[in-house]
mmCIF file of C-alpha atoms in Angstrom:
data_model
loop_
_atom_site.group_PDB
_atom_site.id
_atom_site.type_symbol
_atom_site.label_atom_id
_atom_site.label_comp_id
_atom_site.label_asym_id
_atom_site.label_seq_id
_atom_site.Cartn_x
_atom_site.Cartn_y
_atom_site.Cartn_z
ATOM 1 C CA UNK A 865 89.398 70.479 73.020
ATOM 2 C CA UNK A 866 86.702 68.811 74.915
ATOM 3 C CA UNK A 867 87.379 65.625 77.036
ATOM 4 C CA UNK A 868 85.591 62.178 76.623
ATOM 5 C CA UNK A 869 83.714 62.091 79.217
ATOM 6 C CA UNK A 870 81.939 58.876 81.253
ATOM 7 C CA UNK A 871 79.257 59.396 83.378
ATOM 8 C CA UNK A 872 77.870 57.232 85.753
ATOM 9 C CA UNK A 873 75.013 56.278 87.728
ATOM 10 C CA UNK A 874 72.990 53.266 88.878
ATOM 11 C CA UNK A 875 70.088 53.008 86.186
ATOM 12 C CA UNK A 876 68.219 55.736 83.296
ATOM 13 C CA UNK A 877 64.347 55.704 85.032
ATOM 14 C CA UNK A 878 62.814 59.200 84.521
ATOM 15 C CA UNK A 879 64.213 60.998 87.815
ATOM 16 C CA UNK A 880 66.027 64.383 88.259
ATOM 17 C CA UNK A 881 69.662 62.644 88.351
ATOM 18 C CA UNK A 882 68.794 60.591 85.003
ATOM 19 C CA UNK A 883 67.981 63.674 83.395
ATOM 20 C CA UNK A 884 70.672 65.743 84.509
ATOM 21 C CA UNK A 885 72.889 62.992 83.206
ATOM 22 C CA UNK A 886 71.288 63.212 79.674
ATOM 23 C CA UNK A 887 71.593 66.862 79.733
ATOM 24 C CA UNK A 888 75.234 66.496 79.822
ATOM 25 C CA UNK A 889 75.325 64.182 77.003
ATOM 26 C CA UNK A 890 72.987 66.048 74.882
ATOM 27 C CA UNK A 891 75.404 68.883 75.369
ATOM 28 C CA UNK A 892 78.822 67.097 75.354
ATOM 29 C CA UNK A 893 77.178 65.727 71.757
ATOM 30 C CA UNK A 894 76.571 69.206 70.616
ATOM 31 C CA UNK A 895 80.151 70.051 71.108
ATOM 32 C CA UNK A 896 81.100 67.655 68.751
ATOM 33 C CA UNK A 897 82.294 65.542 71.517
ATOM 34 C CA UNK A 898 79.915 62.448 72.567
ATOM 35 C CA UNK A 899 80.512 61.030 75.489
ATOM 36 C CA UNK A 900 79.419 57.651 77.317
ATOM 37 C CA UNK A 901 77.023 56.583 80.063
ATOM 38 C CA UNK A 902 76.882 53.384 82.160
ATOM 39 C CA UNK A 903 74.190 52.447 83.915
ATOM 40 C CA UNK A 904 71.953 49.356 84.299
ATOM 41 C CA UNK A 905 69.598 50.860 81.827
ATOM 42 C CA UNK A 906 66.613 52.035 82.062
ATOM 43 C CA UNK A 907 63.759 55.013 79.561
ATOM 44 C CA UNK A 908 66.113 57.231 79.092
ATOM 45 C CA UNK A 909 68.575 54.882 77.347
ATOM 46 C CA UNK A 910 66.511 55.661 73.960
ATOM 47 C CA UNK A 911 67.576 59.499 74.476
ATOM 48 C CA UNK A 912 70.707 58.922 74.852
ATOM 49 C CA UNK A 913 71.409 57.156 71.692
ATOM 50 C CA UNK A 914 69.567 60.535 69.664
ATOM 51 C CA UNK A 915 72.530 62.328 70.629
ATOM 52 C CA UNK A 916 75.190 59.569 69.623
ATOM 53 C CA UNK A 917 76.186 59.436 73.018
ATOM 54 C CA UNK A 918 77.063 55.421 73.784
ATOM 55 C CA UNK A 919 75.403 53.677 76.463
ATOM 56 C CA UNK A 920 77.565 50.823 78.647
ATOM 57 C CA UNK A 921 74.878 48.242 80.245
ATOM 58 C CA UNK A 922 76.862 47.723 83.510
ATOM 59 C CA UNK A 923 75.543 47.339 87.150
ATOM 60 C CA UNK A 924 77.987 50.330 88.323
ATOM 61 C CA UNK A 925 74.873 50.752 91.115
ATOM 62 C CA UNK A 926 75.169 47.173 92.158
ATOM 63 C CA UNK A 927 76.079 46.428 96.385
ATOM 64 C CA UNK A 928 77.300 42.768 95.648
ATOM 65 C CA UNK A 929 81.473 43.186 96.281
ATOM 66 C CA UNK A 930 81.662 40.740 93.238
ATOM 67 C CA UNK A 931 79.046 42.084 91.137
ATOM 68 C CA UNK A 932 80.784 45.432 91.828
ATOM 69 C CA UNK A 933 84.564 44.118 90.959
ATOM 70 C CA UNK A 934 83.191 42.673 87.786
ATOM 71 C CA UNK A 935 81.800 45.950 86.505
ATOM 72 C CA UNK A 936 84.867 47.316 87.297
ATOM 73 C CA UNK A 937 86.970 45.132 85.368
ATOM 74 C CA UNK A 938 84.497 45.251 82.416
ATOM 75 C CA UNK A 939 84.419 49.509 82.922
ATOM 76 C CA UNK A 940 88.422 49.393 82.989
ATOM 77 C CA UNK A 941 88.404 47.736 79.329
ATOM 78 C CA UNK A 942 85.596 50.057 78.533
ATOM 79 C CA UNK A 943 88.052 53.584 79.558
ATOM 80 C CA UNK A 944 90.776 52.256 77.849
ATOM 81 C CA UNK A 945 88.841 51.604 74.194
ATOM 82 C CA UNK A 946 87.100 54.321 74.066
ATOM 83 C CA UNK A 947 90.163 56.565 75.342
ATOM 84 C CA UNK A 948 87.976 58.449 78.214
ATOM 85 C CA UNK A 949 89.255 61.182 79.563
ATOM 86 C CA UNK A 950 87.080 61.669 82.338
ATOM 87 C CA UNK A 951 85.035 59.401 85.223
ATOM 88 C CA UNK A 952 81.826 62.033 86.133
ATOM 89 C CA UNK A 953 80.459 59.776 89.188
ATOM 90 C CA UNK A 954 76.535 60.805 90.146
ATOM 91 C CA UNK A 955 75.901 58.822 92.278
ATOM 92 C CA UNK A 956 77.699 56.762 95.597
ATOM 93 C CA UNK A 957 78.325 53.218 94.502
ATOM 94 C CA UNK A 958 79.390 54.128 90.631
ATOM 95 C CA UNK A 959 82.052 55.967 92.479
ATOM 96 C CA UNK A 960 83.904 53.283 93.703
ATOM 97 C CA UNK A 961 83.423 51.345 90.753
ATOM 98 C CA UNK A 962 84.392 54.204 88.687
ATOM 99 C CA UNK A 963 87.390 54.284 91.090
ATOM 100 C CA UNK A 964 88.264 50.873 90.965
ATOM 101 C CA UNK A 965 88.061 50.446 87.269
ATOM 102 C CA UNK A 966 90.231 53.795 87.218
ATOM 103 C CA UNK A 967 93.148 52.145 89.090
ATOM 104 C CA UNK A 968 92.856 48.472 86.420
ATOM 105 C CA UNK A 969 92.902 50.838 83.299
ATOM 106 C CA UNK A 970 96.107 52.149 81.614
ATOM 107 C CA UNK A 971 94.621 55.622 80.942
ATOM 108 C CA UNK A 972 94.114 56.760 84.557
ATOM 109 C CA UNK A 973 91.462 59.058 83.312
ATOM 110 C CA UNK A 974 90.665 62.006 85.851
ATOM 111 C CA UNK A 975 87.352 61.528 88.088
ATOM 112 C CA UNK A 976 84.896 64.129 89.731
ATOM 113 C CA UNK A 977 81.483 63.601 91.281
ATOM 114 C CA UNK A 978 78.286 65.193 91.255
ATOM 115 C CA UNK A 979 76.426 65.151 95.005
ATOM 116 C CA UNK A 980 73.159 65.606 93.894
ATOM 117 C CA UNK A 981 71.480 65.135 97.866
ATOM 118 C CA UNK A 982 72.509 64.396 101.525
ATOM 119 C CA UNK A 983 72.549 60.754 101.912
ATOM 120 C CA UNK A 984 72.627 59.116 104.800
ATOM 121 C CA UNK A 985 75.358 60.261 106.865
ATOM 122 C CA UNK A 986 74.725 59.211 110.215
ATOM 123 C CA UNK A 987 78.105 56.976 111.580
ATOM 124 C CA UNK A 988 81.656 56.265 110.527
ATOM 125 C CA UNK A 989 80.457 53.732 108.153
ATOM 126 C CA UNK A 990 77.690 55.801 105.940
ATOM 127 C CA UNK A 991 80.205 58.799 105.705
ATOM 128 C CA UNK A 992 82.857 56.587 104.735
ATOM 129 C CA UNK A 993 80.702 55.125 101.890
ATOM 130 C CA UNK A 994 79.917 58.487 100.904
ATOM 131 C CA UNK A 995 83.251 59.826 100.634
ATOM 132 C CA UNK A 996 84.092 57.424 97.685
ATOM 133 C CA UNK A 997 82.505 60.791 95.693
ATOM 134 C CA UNK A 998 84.793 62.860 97.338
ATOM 135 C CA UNK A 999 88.007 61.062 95.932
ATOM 136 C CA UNK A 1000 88.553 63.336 93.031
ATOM 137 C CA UNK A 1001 90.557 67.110 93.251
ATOM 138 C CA UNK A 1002 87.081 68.362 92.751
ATOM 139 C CA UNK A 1003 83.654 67.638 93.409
ATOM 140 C CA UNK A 1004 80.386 69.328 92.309
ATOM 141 C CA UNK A 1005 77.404 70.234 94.597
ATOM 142 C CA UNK A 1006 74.137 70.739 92.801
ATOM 143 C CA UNK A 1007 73.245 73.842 95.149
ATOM 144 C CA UNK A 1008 74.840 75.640 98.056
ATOM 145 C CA UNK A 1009 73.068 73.722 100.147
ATOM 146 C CA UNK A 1010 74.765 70.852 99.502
ATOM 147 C CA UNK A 1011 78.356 72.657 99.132
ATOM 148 C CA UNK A 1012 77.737 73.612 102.704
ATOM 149 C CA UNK A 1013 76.748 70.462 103.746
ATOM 150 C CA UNK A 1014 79.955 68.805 102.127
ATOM 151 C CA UNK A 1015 82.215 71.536 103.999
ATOM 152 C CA UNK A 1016 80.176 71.052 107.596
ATOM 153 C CA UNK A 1017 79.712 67.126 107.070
ATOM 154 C CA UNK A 1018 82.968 65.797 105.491
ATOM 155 C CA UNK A 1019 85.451 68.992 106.040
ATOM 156 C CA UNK A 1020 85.829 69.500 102.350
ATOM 157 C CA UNK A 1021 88.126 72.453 101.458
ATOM 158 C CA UNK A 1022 85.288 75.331 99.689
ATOM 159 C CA UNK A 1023 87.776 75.906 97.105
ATOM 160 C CA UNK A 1024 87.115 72.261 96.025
ATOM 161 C CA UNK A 1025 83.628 72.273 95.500
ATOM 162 C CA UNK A 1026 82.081 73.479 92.242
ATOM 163 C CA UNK A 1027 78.764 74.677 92.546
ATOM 164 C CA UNK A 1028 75.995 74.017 89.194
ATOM 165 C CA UNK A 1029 72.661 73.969 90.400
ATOM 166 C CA UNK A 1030 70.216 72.178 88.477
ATOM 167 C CA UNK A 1031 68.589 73.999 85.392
ATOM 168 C CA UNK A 1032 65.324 73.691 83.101
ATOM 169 C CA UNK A 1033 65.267 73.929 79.285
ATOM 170 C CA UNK A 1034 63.563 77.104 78.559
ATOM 171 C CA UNK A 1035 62.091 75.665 75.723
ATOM 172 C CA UNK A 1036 60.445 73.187 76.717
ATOM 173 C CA UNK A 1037 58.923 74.790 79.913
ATOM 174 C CA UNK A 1038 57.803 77.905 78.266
ATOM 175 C CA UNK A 1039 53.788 78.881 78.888
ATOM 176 C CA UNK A 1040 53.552 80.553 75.501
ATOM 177 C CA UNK A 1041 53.681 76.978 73.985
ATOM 178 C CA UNK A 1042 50.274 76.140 75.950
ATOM 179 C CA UNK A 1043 47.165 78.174 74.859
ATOM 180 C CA UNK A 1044 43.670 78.582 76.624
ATOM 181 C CA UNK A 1045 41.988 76.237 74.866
ATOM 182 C CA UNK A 1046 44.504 73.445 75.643
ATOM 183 C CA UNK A 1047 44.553 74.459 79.457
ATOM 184 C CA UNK A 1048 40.435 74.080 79.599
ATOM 185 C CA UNK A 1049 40.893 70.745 78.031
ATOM 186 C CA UNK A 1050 43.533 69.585 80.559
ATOM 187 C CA UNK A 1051 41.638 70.314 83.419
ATOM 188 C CA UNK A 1052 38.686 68.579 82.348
ATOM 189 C CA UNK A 1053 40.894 65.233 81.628
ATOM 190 C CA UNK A 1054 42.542 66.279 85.261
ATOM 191 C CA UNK A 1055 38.691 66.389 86.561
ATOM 192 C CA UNK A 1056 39.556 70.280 87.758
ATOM 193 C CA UNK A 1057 35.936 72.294 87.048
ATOM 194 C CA UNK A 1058 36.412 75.438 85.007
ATOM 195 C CA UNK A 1059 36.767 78.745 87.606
ATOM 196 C CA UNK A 1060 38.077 76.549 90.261
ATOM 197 C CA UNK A 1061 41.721 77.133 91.472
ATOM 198 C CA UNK A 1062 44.287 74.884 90.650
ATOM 199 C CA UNK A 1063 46.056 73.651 93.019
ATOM 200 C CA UNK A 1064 49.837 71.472 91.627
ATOM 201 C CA UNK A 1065 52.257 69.519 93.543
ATOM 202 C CA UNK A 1066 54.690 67.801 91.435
ATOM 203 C CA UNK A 1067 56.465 64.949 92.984
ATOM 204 C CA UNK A 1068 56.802 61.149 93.806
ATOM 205 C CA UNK A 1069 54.240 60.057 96.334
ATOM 206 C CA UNK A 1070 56.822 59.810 99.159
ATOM 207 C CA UNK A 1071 56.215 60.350 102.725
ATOM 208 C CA UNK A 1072 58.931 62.943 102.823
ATOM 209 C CA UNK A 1073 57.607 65.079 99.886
ATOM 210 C CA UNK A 1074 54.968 66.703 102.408
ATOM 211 C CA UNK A 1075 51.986 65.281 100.481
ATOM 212 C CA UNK A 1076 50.100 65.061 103.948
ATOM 213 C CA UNK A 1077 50.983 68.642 105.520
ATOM 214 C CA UNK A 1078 49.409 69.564 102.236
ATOM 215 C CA UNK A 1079 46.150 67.923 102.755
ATOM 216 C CA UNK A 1080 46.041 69.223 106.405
ATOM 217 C CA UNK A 1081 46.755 72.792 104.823
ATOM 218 C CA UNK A 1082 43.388 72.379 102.270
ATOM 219 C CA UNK A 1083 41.624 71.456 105.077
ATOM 220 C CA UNK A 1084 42.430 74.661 106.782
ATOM 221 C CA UNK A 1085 41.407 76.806 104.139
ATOM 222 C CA UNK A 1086 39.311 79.812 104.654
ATOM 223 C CA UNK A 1087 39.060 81.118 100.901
ATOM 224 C CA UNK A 1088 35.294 80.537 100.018
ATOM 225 C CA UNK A 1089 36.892 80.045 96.324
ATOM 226 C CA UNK A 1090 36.918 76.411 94.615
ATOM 227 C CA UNK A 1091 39.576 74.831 94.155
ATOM 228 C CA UNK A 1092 40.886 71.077 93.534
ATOM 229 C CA UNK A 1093 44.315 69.975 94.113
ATOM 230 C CA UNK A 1094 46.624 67.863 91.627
ATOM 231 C CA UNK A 1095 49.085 65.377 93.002
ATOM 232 C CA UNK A 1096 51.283 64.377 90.123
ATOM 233 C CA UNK A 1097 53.827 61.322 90.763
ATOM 234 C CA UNK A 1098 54.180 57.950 90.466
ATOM 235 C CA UNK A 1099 53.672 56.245 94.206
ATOM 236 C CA UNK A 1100 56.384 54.367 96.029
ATOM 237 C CA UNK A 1101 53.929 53.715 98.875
ATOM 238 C CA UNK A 1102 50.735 52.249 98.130
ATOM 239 C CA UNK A 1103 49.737 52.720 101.609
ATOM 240 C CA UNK A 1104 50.646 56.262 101.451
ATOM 241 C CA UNK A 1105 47.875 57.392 98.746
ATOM 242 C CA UNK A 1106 45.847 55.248 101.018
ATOM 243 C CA UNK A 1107 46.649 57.621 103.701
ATOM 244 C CA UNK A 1108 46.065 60.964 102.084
ATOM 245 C CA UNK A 1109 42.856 59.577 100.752
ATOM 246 C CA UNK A 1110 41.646 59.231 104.310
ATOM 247 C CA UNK A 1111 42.949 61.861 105.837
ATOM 248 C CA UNK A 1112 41.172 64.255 103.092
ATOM 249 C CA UNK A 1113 38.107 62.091 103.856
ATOM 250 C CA UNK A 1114 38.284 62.724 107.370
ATOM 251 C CA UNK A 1115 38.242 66.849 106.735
ATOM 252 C CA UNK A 1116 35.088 66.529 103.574
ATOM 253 C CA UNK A 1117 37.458 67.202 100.887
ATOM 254 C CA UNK A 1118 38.411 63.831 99.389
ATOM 255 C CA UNK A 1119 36.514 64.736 95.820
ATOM 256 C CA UNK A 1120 39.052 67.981 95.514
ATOM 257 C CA UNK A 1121 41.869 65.844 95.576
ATOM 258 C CA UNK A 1122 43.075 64.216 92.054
ATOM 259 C CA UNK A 1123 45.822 61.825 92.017
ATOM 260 C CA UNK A 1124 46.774 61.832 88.127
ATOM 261 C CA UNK A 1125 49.890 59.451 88.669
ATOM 262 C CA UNK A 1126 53.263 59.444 86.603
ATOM 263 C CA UNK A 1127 52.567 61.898 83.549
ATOM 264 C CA UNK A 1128 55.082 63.231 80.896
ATOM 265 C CA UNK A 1129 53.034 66.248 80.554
ATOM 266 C CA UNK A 1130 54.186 68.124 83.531
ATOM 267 C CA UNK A 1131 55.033 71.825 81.337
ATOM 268 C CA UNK A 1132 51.079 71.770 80.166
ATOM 269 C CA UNK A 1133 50.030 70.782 83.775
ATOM 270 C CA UNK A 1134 52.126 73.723 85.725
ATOM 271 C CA UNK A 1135 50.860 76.165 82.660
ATOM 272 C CA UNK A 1136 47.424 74.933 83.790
ATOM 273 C CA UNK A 1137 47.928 75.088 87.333
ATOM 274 C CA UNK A 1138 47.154 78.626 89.128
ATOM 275 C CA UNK A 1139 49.602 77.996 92.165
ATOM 276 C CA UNK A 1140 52.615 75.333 92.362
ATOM 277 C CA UNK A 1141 53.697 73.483 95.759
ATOM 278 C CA UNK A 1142 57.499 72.023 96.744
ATOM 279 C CA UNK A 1143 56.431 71.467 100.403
ATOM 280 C CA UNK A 1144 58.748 68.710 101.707
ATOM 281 C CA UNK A 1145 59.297 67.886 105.235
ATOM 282 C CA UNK A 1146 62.944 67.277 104.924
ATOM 283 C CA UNK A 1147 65.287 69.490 102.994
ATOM 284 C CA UNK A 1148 65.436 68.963 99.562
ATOM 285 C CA UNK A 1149 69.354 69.322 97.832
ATOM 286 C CA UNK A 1150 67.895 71.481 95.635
ATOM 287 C CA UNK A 1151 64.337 70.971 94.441
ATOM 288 C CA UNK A 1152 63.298 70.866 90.469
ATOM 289 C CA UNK A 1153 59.620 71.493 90.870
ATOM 290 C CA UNK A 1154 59.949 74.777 92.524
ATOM 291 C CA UNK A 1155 62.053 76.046 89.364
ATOM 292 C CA UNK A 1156 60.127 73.903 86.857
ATOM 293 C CA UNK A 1157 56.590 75.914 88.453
ATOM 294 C CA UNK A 1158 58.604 79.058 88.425
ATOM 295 C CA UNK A 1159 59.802 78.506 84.538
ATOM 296 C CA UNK A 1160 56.123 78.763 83.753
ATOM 297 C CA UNK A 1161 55.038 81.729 85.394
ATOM 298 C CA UNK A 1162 53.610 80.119 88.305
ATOM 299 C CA UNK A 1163 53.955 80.975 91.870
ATOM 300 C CA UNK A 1164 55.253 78.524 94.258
ATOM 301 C CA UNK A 1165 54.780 77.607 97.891
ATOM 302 C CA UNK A 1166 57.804 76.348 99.078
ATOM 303 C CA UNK A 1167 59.417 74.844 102.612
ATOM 304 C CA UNK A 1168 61.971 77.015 103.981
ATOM 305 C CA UNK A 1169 64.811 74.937 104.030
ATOM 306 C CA UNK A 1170 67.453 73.184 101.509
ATOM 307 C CA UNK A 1171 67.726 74.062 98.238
ATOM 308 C CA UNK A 1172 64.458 75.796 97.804
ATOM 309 C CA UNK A 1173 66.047 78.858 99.743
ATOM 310 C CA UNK A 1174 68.127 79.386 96.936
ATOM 311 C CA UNK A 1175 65.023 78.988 94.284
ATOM 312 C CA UNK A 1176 61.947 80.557 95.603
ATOM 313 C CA UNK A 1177 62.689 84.463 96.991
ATOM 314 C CA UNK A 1178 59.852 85.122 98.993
ATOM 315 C CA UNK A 1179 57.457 88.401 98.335
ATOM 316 C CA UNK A 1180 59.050 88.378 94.619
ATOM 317 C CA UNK A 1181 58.395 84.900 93.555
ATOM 318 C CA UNK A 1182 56.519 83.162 95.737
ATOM 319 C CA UNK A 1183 56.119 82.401 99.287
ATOM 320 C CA UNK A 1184 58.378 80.305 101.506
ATOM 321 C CA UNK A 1185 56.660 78.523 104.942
ATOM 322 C CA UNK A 1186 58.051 76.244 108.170
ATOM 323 C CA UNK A 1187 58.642 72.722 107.120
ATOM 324 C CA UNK A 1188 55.315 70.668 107.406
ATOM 325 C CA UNK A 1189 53.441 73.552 109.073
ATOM 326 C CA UNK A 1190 49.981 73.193 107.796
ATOM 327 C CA UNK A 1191 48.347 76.256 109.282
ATOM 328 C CA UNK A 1192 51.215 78.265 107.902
ATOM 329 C CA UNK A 1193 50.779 76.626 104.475
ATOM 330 C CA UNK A 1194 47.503 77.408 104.654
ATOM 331 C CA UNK A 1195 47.883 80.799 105.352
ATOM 332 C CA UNK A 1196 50.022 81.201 102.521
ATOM 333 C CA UNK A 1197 47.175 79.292 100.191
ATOM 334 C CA UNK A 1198 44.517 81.964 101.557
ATOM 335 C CA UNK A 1199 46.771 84.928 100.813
ATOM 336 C CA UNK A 1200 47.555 83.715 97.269
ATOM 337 C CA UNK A 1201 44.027 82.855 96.410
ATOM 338 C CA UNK A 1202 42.726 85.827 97.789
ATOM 339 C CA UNK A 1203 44.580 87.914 95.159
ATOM 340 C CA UNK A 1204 45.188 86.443 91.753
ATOM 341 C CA UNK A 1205 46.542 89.319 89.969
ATOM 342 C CA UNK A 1206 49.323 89.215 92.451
ATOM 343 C CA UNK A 1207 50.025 85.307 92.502
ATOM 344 C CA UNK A 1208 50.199 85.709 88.825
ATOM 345 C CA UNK A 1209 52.788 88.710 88.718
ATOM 346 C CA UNK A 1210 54.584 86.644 91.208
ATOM 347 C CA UNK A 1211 54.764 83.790 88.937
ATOM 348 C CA UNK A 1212 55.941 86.266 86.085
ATOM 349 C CA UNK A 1213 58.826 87.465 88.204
ATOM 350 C CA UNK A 1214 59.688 83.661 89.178
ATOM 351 C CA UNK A 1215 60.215 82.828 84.874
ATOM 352 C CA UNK A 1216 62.406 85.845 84.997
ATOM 353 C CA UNK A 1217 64.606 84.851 87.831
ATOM 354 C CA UNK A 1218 64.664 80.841 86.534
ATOM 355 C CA UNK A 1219 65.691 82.095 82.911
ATOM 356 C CA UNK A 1220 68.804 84.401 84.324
ATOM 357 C CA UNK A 1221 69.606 81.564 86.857
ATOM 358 C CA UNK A 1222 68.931 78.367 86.508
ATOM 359 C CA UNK A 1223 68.713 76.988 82.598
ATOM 360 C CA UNK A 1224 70.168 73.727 81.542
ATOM 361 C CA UNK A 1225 72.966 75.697 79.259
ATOM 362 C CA UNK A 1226 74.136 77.182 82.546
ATOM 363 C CA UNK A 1227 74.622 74.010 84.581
ATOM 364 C CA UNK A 1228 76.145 71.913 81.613
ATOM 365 C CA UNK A 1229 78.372 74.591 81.164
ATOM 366 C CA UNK A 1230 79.826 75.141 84.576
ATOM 367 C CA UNK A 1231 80.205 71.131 84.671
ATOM 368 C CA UNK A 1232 81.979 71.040 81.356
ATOM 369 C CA UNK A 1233 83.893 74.017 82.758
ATOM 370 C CA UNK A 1234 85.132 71.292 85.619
ATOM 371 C CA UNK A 1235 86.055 68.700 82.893
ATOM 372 C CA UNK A 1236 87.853 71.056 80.814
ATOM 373 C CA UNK A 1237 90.193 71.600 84.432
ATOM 374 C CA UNK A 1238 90.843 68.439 85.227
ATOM 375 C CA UNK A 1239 92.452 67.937 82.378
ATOM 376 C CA UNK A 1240 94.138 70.412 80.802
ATOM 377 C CA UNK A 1241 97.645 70.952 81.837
ATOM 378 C CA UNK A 1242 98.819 73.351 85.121
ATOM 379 C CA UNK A 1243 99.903 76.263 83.815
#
């Protein structure tokens, strides 16, 4: 039988946590058991209620002690109507409400976490607000990065942690779905001239995403091929696009450079795209673009560190560099430019390694897998 399960997480915007979470309804709903999400709200809310799963407007993310008891109280009444059998936390202040309202209800449902990054963990204080996650007789790390990080960090016992990396929909990022003639007319809405390469880093203009050792890198090319690159993310720093601008100014290649934003049409773009980037300067937990790029058959560049040690295999599937090492990252631009026929049998290797290892139906299933433990009966 499959538990009622309540996940949890600050809001429902567009991001890799928010999707992960609908994921797990969408599949939870498919085995005939729908579950619930709280959350402040947010996009996603709409996709959640396809799948029958309920949504519970709460501020579970809010830091206001008050604010925070009285989603508790209102969460407790929530566990106890809809007879939930299980608090799935994904996120650091949801935990303690989920906690708290655990303790007011009368079912005492079980609770587990999801660490889906690092946090802040630097002093007593931070690591004792992250541990709230830690709380439950399991907890899941979204790559083995982060279940070594957990171990090293907070002295969790190995045999507690659950590992599910993150997973694509092979449907949905599948290259067969996008043919030549809608590629050509993608790149000229993305301004990228026909024959020149393109160049694809998918990700939230943030300082740490390694937007800028990427412009340093394209100014360091050698190839005498064209090429423009496509930076596709909403900004959270105005003054950072400002910067990139100018820096590519600086080196003559501002006009190669296309910032095309937030877009929902990320699949067509990568199938587009002739080489795929997840270059950040810090590590990431585990890194969606790299497998997303991978899923359709294109090669990616990725910084050797976090997660995307576990997702890009260098020689096989793509290349792997220093963190924010521009002359390597050019280097490894030159060298995949230089031979396309390569790059692209590279790319065809990465779909093959994303579809045996990391597909949505493999990470809902090793996280229903926990629910189904923590509550049936010891045997």
């Amino acid at each position: 039988m499959t538990p009622r399960v309540l996940q949890l997480l600050p809001a429902l915007g567009d991001g890799g946590v928010e999707r992960s979470t609908v994921e797990m309804a969408d599949h939870l709903a498919d085995l005939g058991a729908p579950g619930l999400v709280a959350s402040a709200g947010g996009d996603l809310v709409a996709e959640l209620a396809r799948s029958g799963t309920r949504h519970v407007t709460l501020p579970v993310g809010a830091k206001n002690p008050l604010t925070a008891l009285g989603a508790a109280v209102r969460l407790a009444r929530v566990i106890d109507e809809a007879a939930v059998d299980v608090l799935h936390a994904r996120s650091r202040m949801p935990a303690w409400v989920a906690l708290a309202a655990r303790r007011l209800s009368r079912r005492r449902p079980a609770f587990v976490s999801t660490f889906h990054g690092v946090y802040g963990h630097r002093g007593a204080l931070k690591r004792a607000y992250n541990a709230g996650m830690l709380r439950g007789p399991l907890v899941i790390a979204n790559s083995g990065f982060i279940r070594d990080h957990l171990v090293s960090v907070y002295g969790v016992a190995p045999e507690r942690i659950v590992v599910a990396p993150r997973g694509i929909d092979p449907a949905r990022f599948d290259p067969a779905h996008h043919g030549d003639a809608a590629r050509a007319a993608l790149r000229k809405v993305l301004g990228v001239p026909e024959g020149a390469a393109m160049l694809v880093l998918v990700g939230r203009l943030s300082r740490w995403k390694g937007h800028m050792t990427l412009v340093r890198a394209l100014a360091a090319l050698r190839t005498t091929r064209s090429w423009r690159a496509v930076f596709v993310g909403g900004e959270t720093s105005g003054a950072l696009r400002g910067e990139l601008t100018a820096a590519a100014a600086e080196h003559g290649i501002a006009e190669r450079i296309v910032f095309a934003g937030s877009r929902r049409d990320v699949p067509a773009i990568l199938a587009t795209a002739d080489l795929a980037f997840s270059v950040s300067t810090e590590p990431e937990a585990f890194g969606r673009a790299a497998i997303e790029a991978s899923a359709m058959a294109r090669p990616v560049i990725a910084a050797a560190h976090g997660g995307s040690l576990e997702t890009v295999l260098p020689g096989r599937t793509g290349w792997l560099v220093p963190p924010g090492d521009p002359e390597a990252l050019a280097a490894a631009v030159d060298e995949a430019l230089a031979d396309p026929a390569r790059a692209a049998a590279l790319g065809a290797a990465g779909r093959a390694f994303v579809l045996a290892e990391f597909t949505t139906r493999r990470t809902v299933e090793r996280e229903a897998a926990v629910y189904r433990r923590l509550t049936e009966p010891a045997r």
